[in-house]
Tab-separated table of C-alpha atoms and ligand atoms in Angstrom:
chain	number	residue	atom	x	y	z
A	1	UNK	CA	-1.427	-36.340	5.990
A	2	UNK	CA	1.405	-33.326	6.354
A	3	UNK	CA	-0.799	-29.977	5.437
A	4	UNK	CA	0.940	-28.958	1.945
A	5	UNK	CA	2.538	-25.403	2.746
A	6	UNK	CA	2.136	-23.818	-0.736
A	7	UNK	CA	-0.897	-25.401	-2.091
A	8	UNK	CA	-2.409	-23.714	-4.866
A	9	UNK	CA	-6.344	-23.894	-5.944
A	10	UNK	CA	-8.022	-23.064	-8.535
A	11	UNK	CA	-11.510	-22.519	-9.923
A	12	UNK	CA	-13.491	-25.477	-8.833
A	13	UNK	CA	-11.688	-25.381	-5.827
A	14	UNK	CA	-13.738	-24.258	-2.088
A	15	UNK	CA	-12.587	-21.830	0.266
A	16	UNK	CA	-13.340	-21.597	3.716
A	17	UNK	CA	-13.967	-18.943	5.355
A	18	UNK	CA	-14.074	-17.502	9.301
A	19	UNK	CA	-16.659	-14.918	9.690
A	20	UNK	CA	-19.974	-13.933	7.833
A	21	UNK	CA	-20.217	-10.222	7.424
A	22	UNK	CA	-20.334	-7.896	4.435
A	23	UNK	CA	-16.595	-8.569	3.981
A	24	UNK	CA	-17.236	-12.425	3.542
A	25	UNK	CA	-20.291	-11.992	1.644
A	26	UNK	CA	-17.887	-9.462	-0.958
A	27	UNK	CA	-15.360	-11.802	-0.748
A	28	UNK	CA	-17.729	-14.815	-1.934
A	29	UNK	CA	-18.884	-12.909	-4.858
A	30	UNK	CA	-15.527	-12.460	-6.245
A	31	UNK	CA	-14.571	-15.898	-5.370
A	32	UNK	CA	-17.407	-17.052	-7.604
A	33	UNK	CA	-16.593	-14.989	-10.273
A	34	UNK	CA	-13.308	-16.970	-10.372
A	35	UNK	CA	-14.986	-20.423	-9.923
A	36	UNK	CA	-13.669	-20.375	-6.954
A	37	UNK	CA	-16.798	-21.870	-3.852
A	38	UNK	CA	-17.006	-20.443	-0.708
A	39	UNK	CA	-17.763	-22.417	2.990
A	40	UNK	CA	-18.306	-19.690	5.134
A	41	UNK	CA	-18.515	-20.246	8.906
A	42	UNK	CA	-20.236	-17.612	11.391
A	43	UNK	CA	-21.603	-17.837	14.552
A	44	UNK	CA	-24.658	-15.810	13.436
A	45	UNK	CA	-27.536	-17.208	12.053
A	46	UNK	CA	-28.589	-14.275	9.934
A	47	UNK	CA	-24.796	-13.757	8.682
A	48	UNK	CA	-25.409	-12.047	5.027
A	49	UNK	CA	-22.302	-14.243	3.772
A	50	UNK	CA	-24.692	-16.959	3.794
A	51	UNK	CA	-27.037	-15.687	1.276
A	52	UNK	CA	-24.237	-15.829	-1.486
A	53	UNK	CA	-22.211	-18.971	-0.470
A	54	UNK	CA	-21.657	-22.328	-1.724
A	55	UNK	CA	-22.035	-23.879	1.782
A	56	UNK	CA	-22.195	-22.341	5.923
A	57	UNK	CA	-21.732	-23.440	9.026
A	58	UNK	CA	-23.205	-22.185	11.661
A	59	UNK	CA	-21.307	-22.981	14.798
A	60	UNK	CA	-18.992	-20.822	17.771
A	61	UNK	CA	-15.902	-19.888	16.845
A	62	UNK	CA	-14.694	-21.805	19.900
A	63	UNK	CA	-16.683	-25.391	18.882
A	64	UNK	CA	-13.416	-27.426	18.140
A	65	UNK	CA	-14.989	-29.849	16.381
A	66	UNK	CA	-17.257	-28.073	14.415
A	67	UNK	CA	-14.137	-26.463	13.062
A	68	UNK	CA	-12.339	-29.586	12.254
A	69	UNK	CA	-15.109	-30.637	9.790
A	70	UNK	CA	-15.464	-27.314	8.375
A	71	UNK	CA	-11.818	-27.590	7.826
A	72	UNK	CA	-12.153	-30.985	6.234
A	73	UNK	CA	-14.776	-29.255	4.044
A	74	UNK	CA	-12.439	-26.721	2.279
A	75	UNK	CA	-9.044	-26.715	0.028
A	76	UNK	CA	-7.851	-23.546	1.967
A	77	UNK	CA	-8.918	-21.469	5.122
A	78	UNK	CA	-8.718	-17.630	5.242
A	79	UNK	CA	-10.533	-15.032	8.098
A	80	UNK	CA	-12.385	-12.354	7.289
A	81	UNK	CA	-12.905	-11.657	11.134
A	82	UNK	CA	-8.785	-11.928	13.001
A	83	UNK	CA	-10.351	-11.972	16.556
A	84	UNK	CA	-10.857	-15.962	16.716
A	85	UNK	CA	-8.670	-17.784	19.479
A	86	UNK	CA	-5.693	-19.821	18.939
A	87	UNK	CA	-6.709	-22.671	19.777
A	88	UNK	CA	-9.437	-22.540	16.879
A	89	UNK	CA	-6.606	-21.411	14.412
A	90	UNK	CA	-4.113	-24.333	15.681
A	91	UNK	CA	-7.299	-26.950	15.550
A	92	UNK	CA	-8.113	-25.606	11.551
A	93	UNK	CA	-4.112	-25.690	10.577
A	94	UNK	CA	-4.012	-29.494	11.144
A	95	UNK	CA	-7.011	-30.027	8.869
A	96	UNK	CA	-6.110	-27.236	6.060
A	97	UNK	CA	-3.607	-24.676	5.083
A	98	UNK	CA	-4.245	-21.194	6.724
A	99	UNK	CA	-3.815	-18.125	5.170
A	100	UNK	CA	-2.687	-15.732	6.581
A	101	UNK	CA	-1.479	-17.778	9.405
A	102	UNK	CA	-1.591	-17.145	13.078
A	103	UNK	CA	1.764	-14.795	13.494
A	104	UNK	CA	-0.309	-12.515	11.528
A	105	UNK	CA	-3.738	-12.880	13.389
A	106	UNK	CA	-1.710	-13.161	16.594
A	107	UNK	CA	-0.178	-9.572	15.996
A	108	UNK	CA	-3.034	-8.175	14.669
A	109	UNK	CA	-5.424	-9.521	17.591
A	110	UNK	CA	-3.467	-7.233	20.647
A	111	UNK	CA	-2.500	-3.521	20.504
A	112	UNK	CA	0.362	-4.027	22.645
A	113	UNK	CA	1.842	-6.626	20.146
A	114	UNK	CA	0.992	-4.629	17.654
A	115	UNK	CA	2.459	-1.618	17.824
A	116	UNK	CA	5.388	-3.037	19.244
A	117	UNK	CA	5.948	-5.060	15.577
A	118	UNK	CA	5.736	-1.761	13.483
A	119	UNK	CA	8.345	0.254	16.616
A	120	UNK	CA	10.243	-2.634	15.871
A	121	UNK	CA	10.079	-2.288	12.323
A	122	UNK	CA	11.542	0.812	12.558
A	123	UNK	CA	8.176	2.423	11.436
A	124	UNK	CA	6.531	5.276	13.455
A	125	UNK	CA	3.366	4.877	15.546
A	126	UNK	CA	1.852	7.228	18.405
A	127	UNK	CA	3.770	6.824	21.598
A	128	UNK	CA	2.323	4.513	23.763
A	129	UNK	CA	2.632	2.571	27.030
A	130	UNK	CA	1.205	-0.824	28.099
A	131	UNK	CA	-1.259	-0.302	30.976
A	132	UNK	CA	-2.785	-3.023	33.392
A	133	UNK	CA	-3.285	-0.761	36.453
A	134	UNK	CA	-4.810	2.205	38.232
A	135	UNK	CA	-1.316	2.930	38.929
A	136	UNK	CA	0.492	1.938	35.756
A	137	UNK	CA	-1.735	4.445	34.203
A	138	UNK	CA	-0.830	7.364	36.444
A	139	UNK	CA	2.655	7.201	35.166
A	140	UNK	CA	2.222	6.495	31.688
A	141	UNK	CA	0.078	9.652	31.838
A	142	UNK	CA	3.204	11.362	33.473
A	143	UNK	CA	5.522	10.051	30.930
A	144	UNK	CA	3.168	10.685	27.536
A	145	UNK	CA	1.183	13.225	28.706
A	146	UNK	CA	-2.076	14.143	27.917
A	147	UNK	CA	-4.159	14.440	25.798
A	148	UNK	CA	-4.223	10.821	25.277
A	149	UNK	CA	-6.528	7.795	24.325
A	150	UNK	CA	-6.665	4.865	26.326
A	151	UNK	CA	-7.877	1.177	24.958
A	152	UNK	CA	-8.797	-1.737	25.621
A	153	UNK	CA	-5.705	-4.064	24.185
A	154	UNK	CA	-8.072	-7.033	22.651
A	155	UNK	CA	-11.476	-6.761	20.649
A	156	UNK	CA	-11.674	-2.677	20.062
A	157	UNK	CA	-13.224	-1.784	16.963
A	158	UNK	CA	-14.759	1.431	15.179
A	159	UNK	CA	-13.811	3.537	18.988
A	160	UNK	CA	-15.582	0.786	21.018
A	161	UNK	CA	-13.109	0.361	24.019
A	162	UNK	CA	-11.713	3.524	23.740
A	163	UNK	CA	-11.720	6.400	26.331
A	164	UNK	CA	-9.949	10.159	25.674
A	165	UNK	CA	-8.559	11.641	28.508
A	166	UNK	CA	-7.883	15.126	28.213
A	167	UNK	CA	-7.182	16.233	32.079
A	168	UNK	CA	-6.549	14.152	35.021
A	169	UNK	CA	-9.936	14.145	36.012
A	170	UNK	CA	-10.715	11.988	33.301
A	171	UNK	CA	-8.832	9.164	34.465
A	172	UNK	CA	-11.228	7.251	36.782
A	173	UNK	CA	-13.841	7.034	34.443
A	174	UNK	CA	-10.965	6.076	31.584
A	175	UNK	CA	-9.836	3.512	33.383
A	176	UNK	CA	-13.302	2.523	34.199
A	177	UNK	CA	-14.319	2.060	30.465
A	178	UNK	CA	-11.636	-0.326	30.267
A	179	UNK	CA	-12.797	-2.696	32.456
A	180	UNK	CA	-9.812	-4.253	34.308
A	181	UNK	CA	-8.499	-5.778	31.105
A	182	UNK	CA	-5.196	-4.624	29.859
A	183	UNK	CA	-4.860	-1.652	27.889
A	184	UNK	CA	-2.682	0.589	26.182
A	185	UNK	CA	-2.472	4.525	26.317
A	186	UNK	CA	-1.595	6.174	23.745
A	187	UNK	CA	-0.590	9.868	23.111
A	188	UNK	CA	-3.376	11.921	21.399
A	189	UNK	CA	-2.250	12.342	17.334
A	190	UNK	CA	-2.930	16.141	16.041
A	191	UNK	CA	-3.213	14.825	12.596
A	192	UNK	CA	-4.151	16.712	9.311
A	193	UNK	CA	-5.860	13.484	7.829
A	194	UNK	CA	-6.059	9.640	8.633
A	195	UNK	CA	-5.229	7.444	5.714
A	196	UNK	CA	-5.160	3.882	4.776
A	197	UNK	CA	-3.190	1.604	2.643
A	198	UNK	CA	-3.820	-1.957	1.608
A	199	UNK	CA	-1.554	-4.342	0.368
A	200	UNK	CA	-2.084	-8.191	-1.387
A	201	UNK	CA	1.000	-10.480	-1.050
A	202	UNK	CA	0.678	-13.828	-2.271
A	203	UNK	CA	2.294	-17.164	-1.980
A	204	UNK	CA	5.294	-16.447	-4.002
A	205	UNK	CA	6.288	-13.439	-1.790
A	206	UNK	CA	5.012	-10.735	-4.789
A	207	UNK	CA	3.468	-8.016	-3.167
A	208	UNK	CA	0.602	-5.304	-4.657
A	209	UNK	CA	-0.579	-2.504	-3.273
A	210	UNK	CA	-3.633	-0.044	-3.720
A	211	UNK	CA	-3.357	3.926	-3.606
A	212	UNK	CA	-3.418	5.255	-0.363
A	213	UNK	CA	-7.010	6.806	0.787
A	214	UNK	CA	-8.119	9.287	2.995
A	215	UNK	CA	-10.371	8.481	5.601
A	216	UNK	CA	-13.321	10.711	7.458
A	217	UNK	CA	-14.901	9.368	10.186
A	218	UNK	CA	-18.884	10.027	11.815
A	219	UNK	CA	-19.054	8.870	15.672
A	220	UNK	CA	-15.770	6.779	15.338
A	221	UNK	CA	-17.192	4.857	11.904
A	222	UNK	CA	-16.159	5.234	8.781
A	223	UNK	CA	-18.273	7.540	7.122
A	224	UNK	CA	-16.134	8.357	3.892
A	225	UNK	CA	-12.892	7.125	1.706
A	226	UNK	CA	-11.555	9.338	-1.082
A	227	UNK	CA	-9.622	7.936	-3.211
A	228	UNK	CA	-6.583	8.434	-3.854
A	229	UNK	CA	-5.469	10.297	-0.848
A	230	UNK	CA	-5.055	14.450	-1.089
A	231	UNK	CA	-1.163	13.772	-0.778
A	232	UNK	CA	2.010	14.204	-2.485
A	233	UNK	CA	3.192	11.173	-4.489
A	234	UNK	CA	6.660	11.049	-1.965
A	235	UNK	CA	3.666	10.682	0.889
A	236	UNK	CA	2.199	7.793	-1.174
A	237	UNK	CA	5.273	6.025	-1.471
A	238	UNK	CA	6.137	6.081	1.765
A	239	UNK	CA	2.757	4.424	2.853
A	240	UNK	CA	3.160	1.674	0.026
A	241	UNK	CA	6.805	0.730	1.400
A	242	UNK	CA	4.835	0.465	5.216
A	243	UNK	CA	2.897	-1.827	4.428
A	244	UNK	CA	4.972	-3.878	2.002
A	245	UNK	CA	7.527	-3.701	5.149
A	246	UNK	CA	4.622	-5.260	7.535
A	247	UNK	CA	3.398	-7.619	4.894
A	248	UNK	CA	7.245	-9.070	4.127
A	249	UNK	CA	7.789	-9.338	8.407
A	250	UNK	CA	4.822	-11.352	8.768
A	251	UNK	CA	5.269	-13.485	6.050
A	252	UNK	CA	1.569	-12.554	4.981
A	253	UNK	CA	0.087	-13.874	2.352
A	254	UNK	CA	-3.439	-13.135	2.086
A	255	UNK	CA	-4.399	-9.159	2.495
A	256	UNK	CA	-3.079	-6.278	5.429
A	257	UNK	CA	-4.973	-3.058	5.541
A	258	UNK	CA	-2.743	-0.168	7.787
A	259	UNK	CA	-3.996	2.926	8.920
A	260	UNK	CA	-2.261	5.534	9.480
A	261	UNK	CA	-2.378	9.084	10.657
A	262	UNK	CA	-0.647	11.732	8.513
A	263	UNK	CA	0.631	14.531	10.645
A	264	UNK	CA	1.116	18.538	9.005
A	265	UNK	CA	4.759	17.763	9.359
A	266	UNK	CA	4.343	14.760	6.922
A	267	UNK	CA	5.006	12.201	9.359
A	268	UNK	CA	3.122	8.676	9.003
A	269	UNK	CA	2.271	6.981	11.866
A	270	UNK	CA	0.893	3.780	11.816
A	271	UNK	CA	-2.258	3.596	13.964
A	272	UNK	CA	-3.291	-0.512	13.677
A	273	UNK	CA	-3.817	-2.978	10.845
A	274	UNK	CA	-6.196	-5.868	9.646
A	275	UNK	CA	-5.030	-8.557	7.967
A	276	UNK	CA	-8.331	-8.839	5.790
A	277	UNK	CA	-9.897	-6.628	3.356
A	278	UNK	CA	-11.052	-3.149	4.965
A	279	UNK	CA	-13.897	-1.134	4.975
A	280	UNK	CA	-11.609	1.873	3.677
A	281	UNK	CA	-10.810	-0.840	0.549
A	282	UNK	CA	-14.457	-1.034	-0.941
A	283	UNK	CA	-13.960	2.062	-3.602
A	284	UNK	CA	-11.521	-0.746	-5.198
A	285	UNK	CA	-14.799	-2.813	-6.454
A	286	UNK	CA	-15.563	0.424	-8.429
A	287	UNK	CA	-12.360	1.826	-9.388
A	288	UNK	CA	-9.310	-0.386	-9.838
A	289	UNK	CA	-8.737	-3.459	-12.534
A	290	UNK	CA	-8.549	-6.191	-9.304
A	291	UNK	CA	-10.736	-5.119	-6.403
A	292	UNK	CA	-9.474	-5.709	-3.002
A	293	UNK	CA	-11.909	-9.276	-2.496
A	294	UNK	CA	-10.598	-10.375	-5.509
A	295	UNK	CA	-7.274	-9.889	-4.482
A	296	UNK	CA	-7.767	-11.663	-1.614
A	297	UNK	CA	-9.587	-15.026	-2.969
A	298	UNK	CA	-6.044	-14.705	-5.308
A	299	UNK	CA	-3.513	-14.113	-2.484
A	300	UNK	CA	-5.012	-16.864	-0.391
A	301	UNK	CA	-5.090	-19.102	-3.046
A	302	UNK	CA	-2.126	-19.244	-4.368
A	303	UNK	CA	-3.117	-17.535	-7.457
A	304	UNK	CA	-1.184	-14.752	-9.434
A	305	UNK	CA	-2.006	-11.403	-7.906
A	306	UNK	CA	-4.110	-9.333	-9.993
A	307	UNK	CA	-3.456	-5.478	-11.270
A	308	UNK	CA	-4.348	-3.180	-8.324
A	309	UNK	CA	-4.100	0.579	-10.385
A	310	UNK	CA	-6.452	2.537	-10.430
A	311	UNK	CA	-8.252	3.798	-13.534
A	312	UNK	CA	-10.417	6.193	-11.924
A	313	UNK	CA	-10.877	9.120	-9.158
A	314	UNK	CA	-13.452	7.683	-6.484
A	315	UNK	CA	-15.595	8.534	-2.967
A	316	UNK	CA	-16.839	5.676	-1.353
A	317	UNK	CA	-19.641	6.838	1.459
A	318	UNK	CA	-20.926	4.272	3.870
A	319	UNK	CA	-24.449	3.870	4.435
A	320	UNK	CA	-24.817	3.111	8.603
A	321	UNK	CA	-27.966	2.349	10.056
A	322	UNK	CA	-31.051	4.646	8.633
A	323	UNK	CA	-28.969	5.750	6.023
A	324	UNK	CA	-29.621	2.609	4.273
A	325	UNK	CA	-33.794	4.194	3.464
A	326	UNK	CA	-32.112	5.831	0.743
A	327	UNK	CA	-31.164	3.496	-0.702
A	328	UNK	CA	-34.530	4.219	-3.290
A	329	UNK	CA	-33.194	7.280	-4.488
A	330	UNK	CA	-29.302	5.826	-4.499
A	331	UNK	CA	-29.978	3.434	-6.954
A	332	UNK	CA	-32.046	6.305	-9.020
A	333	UNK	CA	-29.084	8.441	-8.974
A	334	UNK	CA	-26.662	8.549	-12.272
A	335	UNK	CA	-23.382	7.133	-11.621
A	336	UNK	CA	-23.959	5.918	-8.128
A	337	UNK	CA	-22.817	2.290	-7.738
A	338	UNK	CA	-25.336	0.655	-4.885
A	339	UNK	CA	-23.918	-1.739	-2.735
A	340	UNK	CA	-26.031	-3.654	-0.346
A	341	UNK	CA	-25.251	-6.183	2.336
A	342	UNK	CA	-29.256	-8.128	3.208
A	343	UNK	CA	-29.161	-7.205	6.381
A	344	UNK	CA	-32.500	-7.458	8.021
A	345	UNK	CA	-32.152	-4.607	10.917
A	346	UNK	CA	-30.765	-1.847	10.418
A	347	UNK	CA	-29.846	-0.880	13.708
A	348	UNK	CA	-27.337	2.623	15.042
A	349	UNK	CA	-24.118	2.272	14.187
A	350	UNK	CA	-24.571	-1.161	11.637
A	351	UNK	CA	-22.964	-0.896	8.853
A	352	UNK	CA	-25.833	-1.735	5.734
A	353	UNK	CA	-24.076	-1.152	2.859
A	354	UNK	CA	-21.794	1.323	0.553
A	355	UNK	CA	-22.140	3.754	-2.167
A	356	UNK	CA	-18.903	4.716	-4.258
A	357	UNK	CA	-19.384	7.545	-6.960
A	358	UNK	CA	-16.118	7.531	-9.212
A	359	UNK	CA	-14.311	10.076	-12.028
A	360	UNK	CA	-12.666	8.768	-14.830
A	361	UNK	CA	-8.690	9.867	-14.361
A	362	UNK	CA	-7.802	12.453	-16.419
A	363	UNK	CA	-4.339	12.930	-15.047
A	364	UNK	CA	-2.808	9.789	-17.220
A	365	UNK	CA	-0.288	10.224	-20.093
A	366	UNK	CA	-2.236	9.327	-22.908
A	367	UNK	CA	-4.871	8.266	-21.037
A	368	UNK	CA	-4.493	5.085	-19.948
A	369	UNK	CA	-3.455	3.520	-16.841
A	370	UNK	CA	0.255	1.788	-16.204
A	371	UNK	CA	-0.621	-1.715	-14.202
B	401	AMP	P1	-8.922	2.704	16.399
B	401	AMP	O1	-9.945	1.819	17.007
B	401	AMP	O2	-7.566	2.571	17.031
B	401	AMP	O3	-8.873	2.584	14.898
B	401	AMP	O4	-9.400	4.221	16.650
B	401	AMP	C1	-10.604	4.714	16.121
B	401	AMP	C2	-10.447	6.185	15.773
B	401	AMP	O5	-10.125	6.951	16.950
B	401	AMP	C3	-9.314	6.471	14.805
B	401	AMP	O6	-9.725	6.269	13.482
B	401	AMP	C4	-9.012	7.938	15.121
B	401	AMP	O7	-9.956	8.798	14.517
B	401	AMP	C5	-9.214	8.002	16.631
B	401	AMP	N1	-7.928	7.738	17.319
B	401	AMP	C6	-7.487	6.530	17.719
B	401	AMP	N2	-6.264	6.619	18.289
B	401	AMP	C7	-5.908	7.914	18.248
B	401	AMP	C8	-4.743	8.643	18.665
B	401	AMP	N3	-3.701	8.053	19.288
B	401	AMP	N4	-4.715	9.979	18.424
B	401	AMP	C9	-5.760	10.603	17.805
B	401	AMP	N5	-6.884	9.963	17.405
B	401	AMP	C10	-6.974	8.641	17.618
């Protein structure tokens, strides 16, 4: 049977979903509170998704097969993890519509791609040259100049694959980190404050978009979003029409997080995207009408977008690794709002859960919020 396009489901209806993290376990809760089931499918056997889903499977993201019936399974496939290969995406698009669908995972997957989209776009981004040599490196280094930050061009994530070069001496060990794969350097932003913006666009083409965040980062993790962003409204804007523009070139429907760096002469640049929800996007449970998982489960479903304003100031602080033995005095503390993820081990660098802490706007005509 021909996959139907623009299928919409509704409560009662079971989404699948690729990858079993804390963003598929968030993204099952607000599925269910729409009646909507979740089928997650992770490689992992311990994936906390599972511990709040309908269904799992757990199989490799490469088992063809495996896929198919999981596909078979479901009313509509989304990702919550982009980096699965295409043949698993082609193999789960006969069975089931996708959403997003590979364009987007495609450009999201490989820097090169990329940041090539958004140049294309017209929209700013670091300048940058595709690298797949000793030597190709040597004279993007001439032609960028340094400092700079070279990566790897598939599977980086929170600075893994990434090496800063900031003199010439750096370069054999740069190139070393990279490990003969292809890479991309990329000249070193001096920016005031990274930011991200998230934006929902659903099956009808509508498009909705969160206040732009600041972002602070701890050993290349995200350690804290404020929310909104210390920026001028104009700056704000800007950011919003970004995204919309990235969302409306894809043809996304389903989420796109873009982060950007914000330089002290108000220039955006777009650093990369995800075409999920974000880590930078969990204040949102706490502080806005329709949270970003919500969102989601709506976008990919067809459904009407929900209201994405904001009705109140928030900081949303990760809790990585140890930071998680708090959690005791967290959940004792006024006001905090405790988010867990059941994960057993709580090893360096693993993200265990979030804490937002939020303030009621005060800076709305007659206090309410327009959404
Ligand atoms: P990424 O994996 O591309 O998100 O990079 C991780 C972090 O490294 C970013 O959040 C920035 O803090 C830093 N970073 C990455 N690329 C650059 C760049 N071109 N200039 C300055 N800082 C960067």
């Amino acid at each position: 049977m021909p996959i139907d396009k623009n299928k919409m489901v509704g409560p009662g209806a079971t989404l699948g979903i690729i990858g079993g993290g804390q963003l598929g376990l968030m993204t099952s809760l607000a599925a269910a509170r729409l009646g909507i089931k979740c089928h997650i499918y992770c490689p992992e056997k311990d994936s906390p998704a599972f511990a709040v889903s309908y269904a799992h499977t757990c199989a490799p993201y490469e088992d063809l097969d495996a896929l198919a019936r999981f596909a078979d399974s479901v009313d509509v496939v989304t990702f919550e993890f982009e980096n699965i290969p295409a043949d698993s995406v082609r193999v789960l698009a006969e069975h089931v519509p996708v959403r997003p669908g590979w364009k987007v995972l495609e450009t999201a997957q490989e820097r090169v791609t990329e940041k090539s989209f958004f140049n294309g776009l017209g929209i700013e981004t670091a300048p940058w040259r595709a690298v797949a040599s000793r030597t190709q490196l040597d004279n993007a280094v001439a032609e960028i100049g340094l400092p700079a930050v070279l990566k790897t061009c598939r599977f980086g994530y929170d600075g893994k694959g990434q090496a800063k070069i900031k003199t010439l001496a750096d370069l054999d060990s740069a190139w070393q980190a990279m490990a003969g794969g292809p890479a991309i350097l990329e000249g070193f932003v001096d920016f005031t404050l990274e930011a991200s913006v998230l934006v929902a666009r659903g099956l009808d083409g509508e498009s909705a978009c969160f206040d732009l965040v600041e972002n602070r980062h701890k050993n290349h993790i995200l350690d804290v979003t404020i929310a909104p962003a210390p920026l001028p409204a104009e700056m704000m804007a800007r950011a919003k029409e970004i995204a919309i523009r990235a969302a409306e070139a894809l043809d996304l429907v389903g989420l796109l997080a873009v982060e950007l760096f914000v330089t002290a002469d108000g220039h955006l640049l777009v650093n990369e995207m995800a075409p999920r929800p974000h880590n930078s996007g969990h204040w949102t449970m706490d502080a806005c009408y329709t949270d970003q998982f919500e969102q989601f489960v709506r976008a990919v479903c067809g459904l009407p977008l929900g209201s994405p304003a904001r009705f109140a100031d928030a900081v949303m602080t990760n809790l990585i690794g140890n930071d998680v033995t708090r959690w005791r005095d967290l959940m004792a503390e006024s006001g905090a709002m405790l988010h867990l993820y059941g994960k057993s081990e709580a090893r360096p660098g693993r993200k265990m859960g979030h804490v937002t802490r939020i303030t009621p706007r005060t800076d709305l005509p007659g206090g309410t919020v327009d959404h």
